[in-house]
Amino acid sequence: MIEIHEVSKRYDAGPPALVDLSLNVRAGETLAVLGPSGSGKSTLLNIIAGLDRPSAGSVVVDGVRVDSLGEAASARYRRAKIGLVFQFFNLLDDLTVVDNVLLPAQLAGMPRAKARARAGELLDHLGIGRLARAYPGRLSGGERQRVAVARALVNRPALLLADEPTGALDSASGAQVRELLVRLREDGQTILLVTHDVALAEACASRTIELVDGAITRDATAVAR
Ligand SMILES: Nc1ncnc2c1ncn2[C@@H]1O[C@H](COP(=O)(O)OP(=O)(O)O)[C@@H](O)[C@H]1O
Ligand SMILES: [Mg+2]
């Protein structure tokens, strides 16, 4: 699903964010990326998402060569293949929950009735069906993040990318998001989860890598679960 070959990323100032990093992720894996602040986790996620370009190396996701896409092609790639979840939800407060979830489907041109059915089914599956007509401003952090996950999944992405999805949540809300990720993993969703939270990685991931100074220092597949 993800083939990363000798990727490096240098910004203008400072040491390189990624150094000759190679990584393959199979369909159905839930990969947790751990590592200290500044170790390159978000840079890696952004490069896989086509939001940032590597300085060297190649990235192929679900058959798409991602590292050299132009802006329009990159946006198209994300719409077709990627679901993105960030620390701070990025929901639109003027839209209801269900309309937030419908947005990517509309952008992708999914027929309206089909999109509504899909959104309703997802919200139910994620345990927030009763919130469909609510506005995000009235929800708890955990509920908002579940809405953000539903939005990320509405187009059935090949790959779900989550960058510190519990980073802004209290422990009860974090637990809701953790359970949801476990559920998605059981559904067979391929997930790349960037997190500081070792317990979250242990609960969700089938495989964990650790980044230090832009290089992989550990790569471990979880034993039987
Ligand atoms: N847009 C940017 N411009 C310059 N340096 C950056 C930029 N984004 C990240 N960096 C640097 O790259 C390194 C890795 O950052 P990042 O990928 O955000 O790490 P992490 O997500 O593990 O905390 C850090 O040294 C950071 O300062
Ligand atoms: Mg980060």
mmCIF file of C-alpha atoms and ligand atoms in Angstrom:
data_model
loop_
_atom_site.group_PDB
_atom_site.id
_atom_site.type_symbol
_atom_site.label_atom_id
_atom_site.label_comp_id
_atom_site.label_asym_id
_atom_site.label_seq_id
_atom_site.Cartn_x
_atom_site.Cartn_y
_atom_site.Cartn_z
ATOM 1 C CA MET A 1 0.000 0.000 0.000
ATOM 2 C CA ILE A 2 2.852 2.391 0.869
ATOM 3 C CA GLU A 3 6.305 2.068 -0.699
ATOM 4 C CA ILE A 4 8.816 4.643 0.460
ATOM 5 C CA HIS A 5 12.291 4.392 -1.000
ATOM 6 C CA GLU A 6 15.252 6.344 0.397
ATOM 7 C CA VAL A 7 13.305 9.488 1.169
ATOM 8 C CA SER A 8 15.121 12.506 2.537
ATOM 9 C CA LYS A 9 13.630 15.855 3.453
ATOM 10 C CA ARG A 10 15.658 18.980 4.076
ATOM 11 C CA TYR A 11 14.181 22.329 4.998
ATOM 12 C CA ASP A 12 16.131 25.526 4.427
ATOM 13 C CA ALA A 13 17.311 25.778 7.993
ATOM 14 C CA GLY A 14 18.235 23.130 10.523
ATOM 15 C CA PRO A 15 19.164 19.454 10.232
ATOM 16 C CA PRO A 16 17.281 17.235 7.738
ATOM 17 C CA ALA A 17 13.804 16.165 8.888
ATOM 18 C CA LEU A 18 14.064 12.739 7.182
ATOM 19 C CA VAL A 19 17.251 10.906 6.249
ATOM 20 C CA ASP A 20 17.260 8.106 3.619
ATOM 21 C CA LEU A 21 14.093 6.610 5.006
ATOM 22 C CA SER A 22 12.680 3.447 3.433
ATOM 23 C CA LEU A 23 9.423 1.869 4.546
ATOM 24 C CA ASN A 24 6.838 -0.507 3.131
ATOM 25 C CA VAL A 25 3.363 -0.818 4.599
ATOM 26 C CA ARG A 26 0.992 -3.577 3.506
ATOM 27 C CA ALA A 27 -2.751 -3.212 2.998
ATOM 28 C CA GLY A 28 -4.557 -3.898 6.265
ATOM 29 C CA GLU A 29 -1.658 -2.934 8.501
ATOM 30 C CA THR A 30 -2.142 -0.414 11.290
ATOM 31 C CA LEU A 31 1.232 1.228 11.592
ATOM 32 C CA ALA A 32 1.972 3.456 14.572
ATOM 33 C CA VAL A 33 4.799 5.967 14.162
ATOM 34 C CA LEU A 34 6.303 6.899 17.513
ATOM 35 C CA GLY A 35 9.193 9.210 18.274
ATOM 36 C CA PRO A 36 10.139 12.353 20.122
ATOM 37 C CA SER A 37 8.970 15.796 19.107
ATOM 38 C CA GLY A 38 10.850 16.979 16.026
ATOM 39 C CA SER A 39 11.829 13.478 14.915
ATOM 40 C CA GLY A 40 10.091 13.826 11.531
ATOM 41 C CA LYS A 41 6.768 12.044 12.145
ATOM 42 C CA SER A 42 4.526 14.771 10.725
ATOM 43 C CA THR A 43 6.930 15.355 7.847
ATOM 44 C CA LEU A 44 6.644 11.663 6.950
ATOM 45 C CA LEU A 45 2.839 11.763 7.147
ATOM 46 C CA ASN A 46 2.644 14.946 5.081
ATOM 47 C CA ILE A 47 4.885 13.465 2.380
ATOM 48 C CA ILE A 48 2.713 10.329 2.203
ATOM 49 C CA ALA A 49 -0.345 12.605 1.938
ATOM 50 C CA GLY A 50 1.271 14.590 -0.881
ATOM 51 C CA LEU A 51 1.037 17.729 1.276
ATOM 52 C CA ASP A 52 4.820 18.046 1.279
ATOM 53 C CA ARG A 53 7.456 16.872 -1.197
ATOM 54 C CA PRO A 54 10.597 14.927 -0.361
ATOM 55 C CA SER A 55 13.978 16.416 -1.303
ATOM 56 C CA ALA A 56 15.024 12.974 -2.582
ATOM 57 C CA GLY A 57 13.592 9.484 -2.899
ATOM 58 C CA SER A 58 10.279 8.065 -4.091
ATOM 59 C CA VAL A 59 6.856 7.494 -2.561
ATOM 60 C CA VAL A 60 4.192 5.238 -4.068
ATOM 61 C CA VAL A 61 0.787 4.900 -2.399
ATOM 62 C CA ASP A 62 -1.761 2.404 -3.724
ATOM 63 C CA GLY A 63 -0.079 2.528 -7.121
ATOM 64 C CA VAL A 64 0.217 6.323 -7.305
ATOM 65 C CA ARG A 65 3.661 7.944 -7.540
ATOM 66 C CA VAL A 66 3.098 10.687 -4.965
ATOM 67 C CA ASP A 67 6.423 12.483 -4.608
ATOM 68 C CA SER A 68 6.274 14.370 -7.903
ATOM 69 C CA LEU A 69 2.587 15.295 -8.193
ATOM 70 C CA GLY A 70 1.615 18.866 -9.027
ATOM 71 C CA GLU A 71 -0.877 20.703 -6.853
ATOM 72 C CA ALA A 72 -4.056 19.708 -8.699
ATOM 73 C CA ALA A 73 -2.999 16.080 -9.103
ATOM 74 C CA SER A 74 -2.022 15.981 -5.454
ATOM 75 C CA ALA A 75 -5.474 17.202 -4.385
ATOM 76 C CA ARG A 76 -7.070 14.626 -6.680
ATOM 77 C CA TYR A 77 -4.870 11.911 -5.194
ATOM 78 C CA ARG A 78 -5.951 12.832 -1.662
ATOM 79 C CA ARG A 79 -9.619 12.855 -2.621
ATOM 80 C CA ALA A 80 -9.315 9.437 -4.229
ATOM 81 C CA LYS A 81 -7.029 7.606 -1.815
ATOM 82 C CA ILE A 82 -6.463 9.348 1.505
ATOM 83 C CA GLY A 83 -8.399 10.147 4.657
ATOM 84 C CA LEU A 84 -6.718 12.694 6.921
ATOM 85 C CA VAL A 85 -7.220 13.298 10.629
ATOM 86 C CA PHE A 86 -5.324 15.934 12.587
ATOM 87 C CA GLN A 87 -4.932 16.871 16.222
ATOM 88 C CA PHE A 88 -7.366 19.788 16.002
ATOM 89 C CA PHE A 89 -10.322 18.253 14.080
ATOM 90 C CA ASN A 90 -10.609 21.140 11.553
ATOM 91 C CA LEU A 91 -14.398 20.853 11.421
ATOM 92 C CA LEU A 92 -16.495 23.663 9.959
ATOM 93 C CA ASP A 93 -18.510 25.098 12.846
ATOM 94 C CA ASP A 94 -21.236 26.547 10.592
ATOM 95 C CA LEU A 95 -22.142 23.124 9.222
ATOM 96 C CA THR A 96 -23.911 20.304 11.027
ATOM 97 C CA VAL A 97 -22.061 17.109 11.795
ATOM 98 C CA VAL A 98 -23.568 15.272 8.839
ATOM 99 C CA ASP A 99 -22.800 18.146 6.458
ATOM 100 C CA ASN A 100 -19.178 18.153 7.633
ATOM 101 C CA VAL A 101 -18.994 14.444 6.893
ATOM 102 C CA LEU A 102 -20.622 14.938 3.467
ATOM 103 C CA LEU A 103 -18.163 17.596 2.279
ATOM 104 C CA PRO A 104 -15.442 15.309 0.872
ATOM 105 C CA ALA A 105 -18.099 13.152 -0.807
ATOM 106 C CA GLN A 106 -19.534 16.224 -2.518
ATOM 107 C CA LEU A 107 -16.069 17.331 -3.617
ATOM 108 C CA ALA A 108 -15.526 13.875 -5.081
ATOM 109 C CA GLY A 109 -18.835 14.067 -6.934
ATOM 110 C CA MET A 110 -20.550 11.205 -5.120
ATOM 111 C CA PRO A 111 -24.288 11.178 -5.907
ATOM 112 C CA ARG A 112 -26.198 12.928 -3.131
ATOM 113 C CA ALA A 113 -28.406 10.034 -2.034
ATOM 114 C CA LYS A 114 -25.463 7.667 -1.965
ATOM 115 C CA ALA A 115 -23.373 10.157 0.015
ATOM 116 C CA ARG A 116 -26.158 10.659 2.579
ATOM 117 C CA ALA A 117 -26.559 6.934 3.007
ATOM 118 C CA ARG A 118 -22.818 6.474 3.432
ATOM 119 C CA ALA A 119 -22.537 9.337 5.949
ATOM 120 C CA GLY A 120 -25.454 8.045 8.004
ATOM 121 C CA GLU A 121 -24.041 4.537 8.054
ATOM 122 C CA LEU A 122 -20.605 5.807 9.099
ATOM 123 C CA LEU A 123 -21.935 8.022 11.886
ATOM 124 C CA ASP A 124 -23.904 5.074 13.244
ATOM 125 C CA HIS A 125 -20.889 2.783 12.951
ATOM 126 C CA LEU A 126 -18.754 5.289 14.863
ATOM 127 C CA GLY A 127 -21.385 5.676 17.585
ATOM 128 C CA ILE A 128 -22.373 9.275 16.814
ATOM 129 C CA GLY A 129 -25.489 8.801 14.704
ATOM 130 C CA ARG A 130 -27.577 10.754 17.212
ATOM 131 C CA LEU A 131 -25.312 13.797 16.662
ATOM 132 C CA ALA A 132 -25.903 14.038 12.904
ATOM 133 C CA ARG A 133 -27.912 17.285 13.141
ATOM 134 C CA ALA A 134 -25.820 18.875 15.904
ATOM 135 C CA TYR A 135 -23.207 21.567 15.334
ATOM 136 C CA PRO A 136 -19.576 20.762 16.160
ATOM 137 C CA GLY A 137 -19.305 23.611 18.660
ATOM 138 C CA ARG A 138 -21.631 21.739 21.027
ATOM 139 C CA LEU A 139 -19.689 18.474 20.999
ATOM 140 C CA SER A 140 -16.977 17.154 23.273
ATOM 141 C CA GLY A 141 -13.445 16.795 21.931
ATOM 142 C CA GLY A 142 -13.851 13.042 21.559
ATOM 143 C CA GLU A 143 -17.102 13.458 19.648
ATOM 144 C CA ARG A 144 -15.523 16.054 17.369
ATOM 145 C CA GLN A 145 -12.635 13.776 16.604
ATOM 146 C CA ARG A 146 -15.042 10.941 15.793
ATOM 147 C CA VAL A 147 -16.788 13.285 13.361
ATOM 148 C CA ALA A 148 -13.413 14.129 11.829
ATOM 149 C CA VAL A 149 -12.716 10.413 11.407
ATOM 150 C CA ALA A 150 -16.122 9.891 9.777
ATOM 151 C CA ARG A 151 -15.362 12.744 7.389
ATOM 152 C CA ALA A 152 -11.974 11.182 6.605
ATOM 153 C CA LEU A 153 -13.625 7.844 5.784
ATOM 154 C CA VAL A 154 -16.630 8.971 3.757
ATOM 155 C CA ASN A 155 -14.924 8.361 0.407
ATOM 156 C CA ARG A 156 -13.634 4.940 1.530
ATOM 157 C CA PRO A 157 -9.954 5.910 1.361
ATOM 158 C CA ALA A 158 -7.390 3.200 0.769
ATOM 159 C CA LEU A 159 -5.322 4.780 3.538
ATOM 160 C CA LEU A 160 -6.262 6.636 6.718
ATOM 161 C CA LEU A 161 -3.560 9.008 7.992
ATOM 162 C CA ALA A 162 -3.892 10.346 11.528
ATOM 163 C CA ASP A 163 -1.455 12.835 13.071
ATOM 164 C CA GLU A 164 -1.731 12.884 16.882
ATOM 165 C CA PRO A 165 -5.500 12.283 16.804
ATOM 166 C CA THR A 166 -5.651 12.123 20.608
ATOM 167 C CA GLY A 167 -3.112 14.901 21.191
ATOM 168 C CA ALA A 168 -5.747 17.480 22.161
ATOM 169 C CA LEU A 169 -8.113 15.155 24.027
ATOM 170 C CA ASP A 170 -8.672 14.345 27.689
ATOM 171 C CA SER A 171 -8.219 10.710 28.626
ATOM 172 C CA ALA A 172 -11.909 9.735 28.335
ATOM 173 C CA SER A 173 -12.176 11.260 24.854
ATOM 174 C CA GLY A 174 -8.831 9.736 23.923
ATOM 175 C CA ALA A 175 -10.196 6.343 24.901
ATOM 176 C CA GLN A 176 -13.181 6.819 22.547
ATOM 177 C CA VAL A 177 -10.865 7.581 19.665
ATOM 178 C CA ARG A 178 -8.661 4.637 20.612
ATOM 179 C CA GLU A 179 -11.646 2.270 20.506
ATOM 180 C CA LEU A 180 -12.662 3.675 17.174
ATOM 181 C CA LEU A 181 -9.201 3.082 15.706
ATOM 182 C CA VAL A 182 -9.233 -0.493 17.000
ATOM 183 C CA ARG A 183 -12.596 -0.963 15.332
ATOM 184 C CA LEU A 184 -11.344 0.407 12.006
ATOM 185 C CA ARG A 185 -8.354 -1.855 12.216
ATOM 186 C CA GLU A 186 -10.673 -4.816 12.720
ATOM 187 C CA ASP A 187 -12.603 -3.653 9.649
ATOM 188 C CA GLY A 188 -9.341 -4.034 7.694
ATOM 189 C CA GLN A 189 -8.728 -0.304 7.159
ATOM 190 C CA THR A 190 -5.066 0.471 6.431
ATOM 191 C CA ILE A 191 -3.986 3.112 8.954
ATOM 192 C CA LEU A 192 -0.869 5.138 9.595
ATOM 193 C CA LEU A 193 -1.084 6.670 13.047
ATOM 194 C CA VAL A 194 1.417 9.253 14.245
ATOM 195 C CA THR A 195 1.374 9.517 18.010
ATOM 196 C CA HIS A 196 3.331 10.351 21.124
ATOM 197 C CA ASP A 197 1.128 7.978 23.039
ATOM 198 C CA VAL A 198 2.745 4.576 23.544
ATOM 199 C CA ALA A 199 -0.448 3.153 25.093
ATOM 200 C CA LEU A 200 -2.446 4.222 22.031
ATOM 201 C CA ALA A 201 0.111 2.591 19.742
ATOM 202 C CA GLU A 202 0.017 -0.608 21.779
ATOM 203 C CA ALA A 203 -3.790 -0.699 21.748
ATOM 204 C CA CYS A 204 -4.239 -0.030 18.026
ATOM 205 C CA ALA A 205 -1.195 -0.915 16.013
ATOM 206 C CA SER A 206 -0.271 -4.157 14.306
ATOM 207 C CA ARG A 207 3.188 -2.714 13.818
ATOM 208 C CA THR A 208 5.124 0.122 15.415
ATOM 209 C CA ILE A 209 8.101 2.064 14.128
ATOM 210 C CA GLU A 210 10.099 4.639 15.999
ATOM 211 C CA LEU A 211 11.696 7.671 14.395
ATOM 212 C CA VAL A 212 14.654 9.493 15.864
ATOM 213 C CA ASP A 213 16.236 12.397 13.987
ATOM 214 C CA GLY A 214 14.432 11.444 10.782
ATOM 215 C CA ALA A 215 15.518 7.799 10.706
ATOM 216 C CA ILE A 216 13.785 4.571 11.737
ATOM 217 C CA THR A 217 15.415 3.205 14.878
ATOM 218 C CA ARG A 218 12.920 0.447 15.636
ATOM 219 C CA ASP A 219 10.418 -1.557 13.573
ATOM 220 C CA ALA A 220 8.362 -4.097 15.474
ATOM 221 C CA THR A 221 5.345 -6.146 14.523
ATOM 222 C CA ALA A 222 2.987 -6.781 17.401
ATOM 223 C CA VAL A 223 2.672 -10.398 18.478
ATOM 224 C CA ALA A 224 -0.646 -12.201 18.183
ATOM 225 C CA ARG A 225 -3.817 -10.269 18.843
HETATM 226 N N1 LIG B 1 7.860 23.819 7.360
HETATM 227 C C1 LIG B 1 9.014 23.609 8.006
HETATM 228 N N2 LIG B 1 10.070 24.430 7.816
HETATM 229 C C2 LIG B 1 11.247 24.222 8.435
HETATM 230 N N3 LIG B 1 11.485 23.194 9.255
HETATM 231 C C3 LIG B 1 10.489 22.332 9.500
HETATM 232 C C4 LIG B 1 9.197 22.486 8.877
HETATM 233 N N4 LIG B 1 8.400 21.473 9.303
HETATM 234 C C5 LIG B 1 9.148 20.722 10.139
HETATM 235 N N5 LIG B 1 10.405 21.245 10.251
HETATM 236 C C6 LIG B 1 11.486 20.674 11.067
HETATM 237 O O1 LIG B 1 11.643 19.309 10.695
HETATM 238 C C7 LIG B 1 11.876 18.506 11.841
HETATM 239 C C8 LIG B 1 10.804 17.438 11.959
HETATM 240 O O2 LIG B 1 9.566 18.053 12.260
HETATM 241 P P1 LIG B 1 8.199 17.250 12.350
HETATM 242 O O3 LIG B 1 8.093 16.356 11.181
HETATM 243 O O4 LIG B 1 7.113 18.218 12.575
HETATM 244 O O5 LIG B 1 8.448 16.365 13.675
HETATM 245 P P2 LIG B 1 7.403 15.634 14.641
HETATM 246 O O6 LIG B 1 6.084 15.562 13.956
HETATM 247 O O7 LIG B 1 8.034 14.305 14.898
HETATM 248 O O8 LIG B 1 7.349 16.436 15.902
HETATM 249 C C9 LIG B 1 11.934 19.455 13.023
HETATM 250 O O9 LIG B 1 13.278 19.771 13.253
HETATM 251 C C10 LIG B 1 11.165 20.649 12.539
HETATM 252 O O10 LIG B 1 11.607 21.821 13.167
HETATM 253 MG MG MG B 2 4.191 16.249 14.536
#
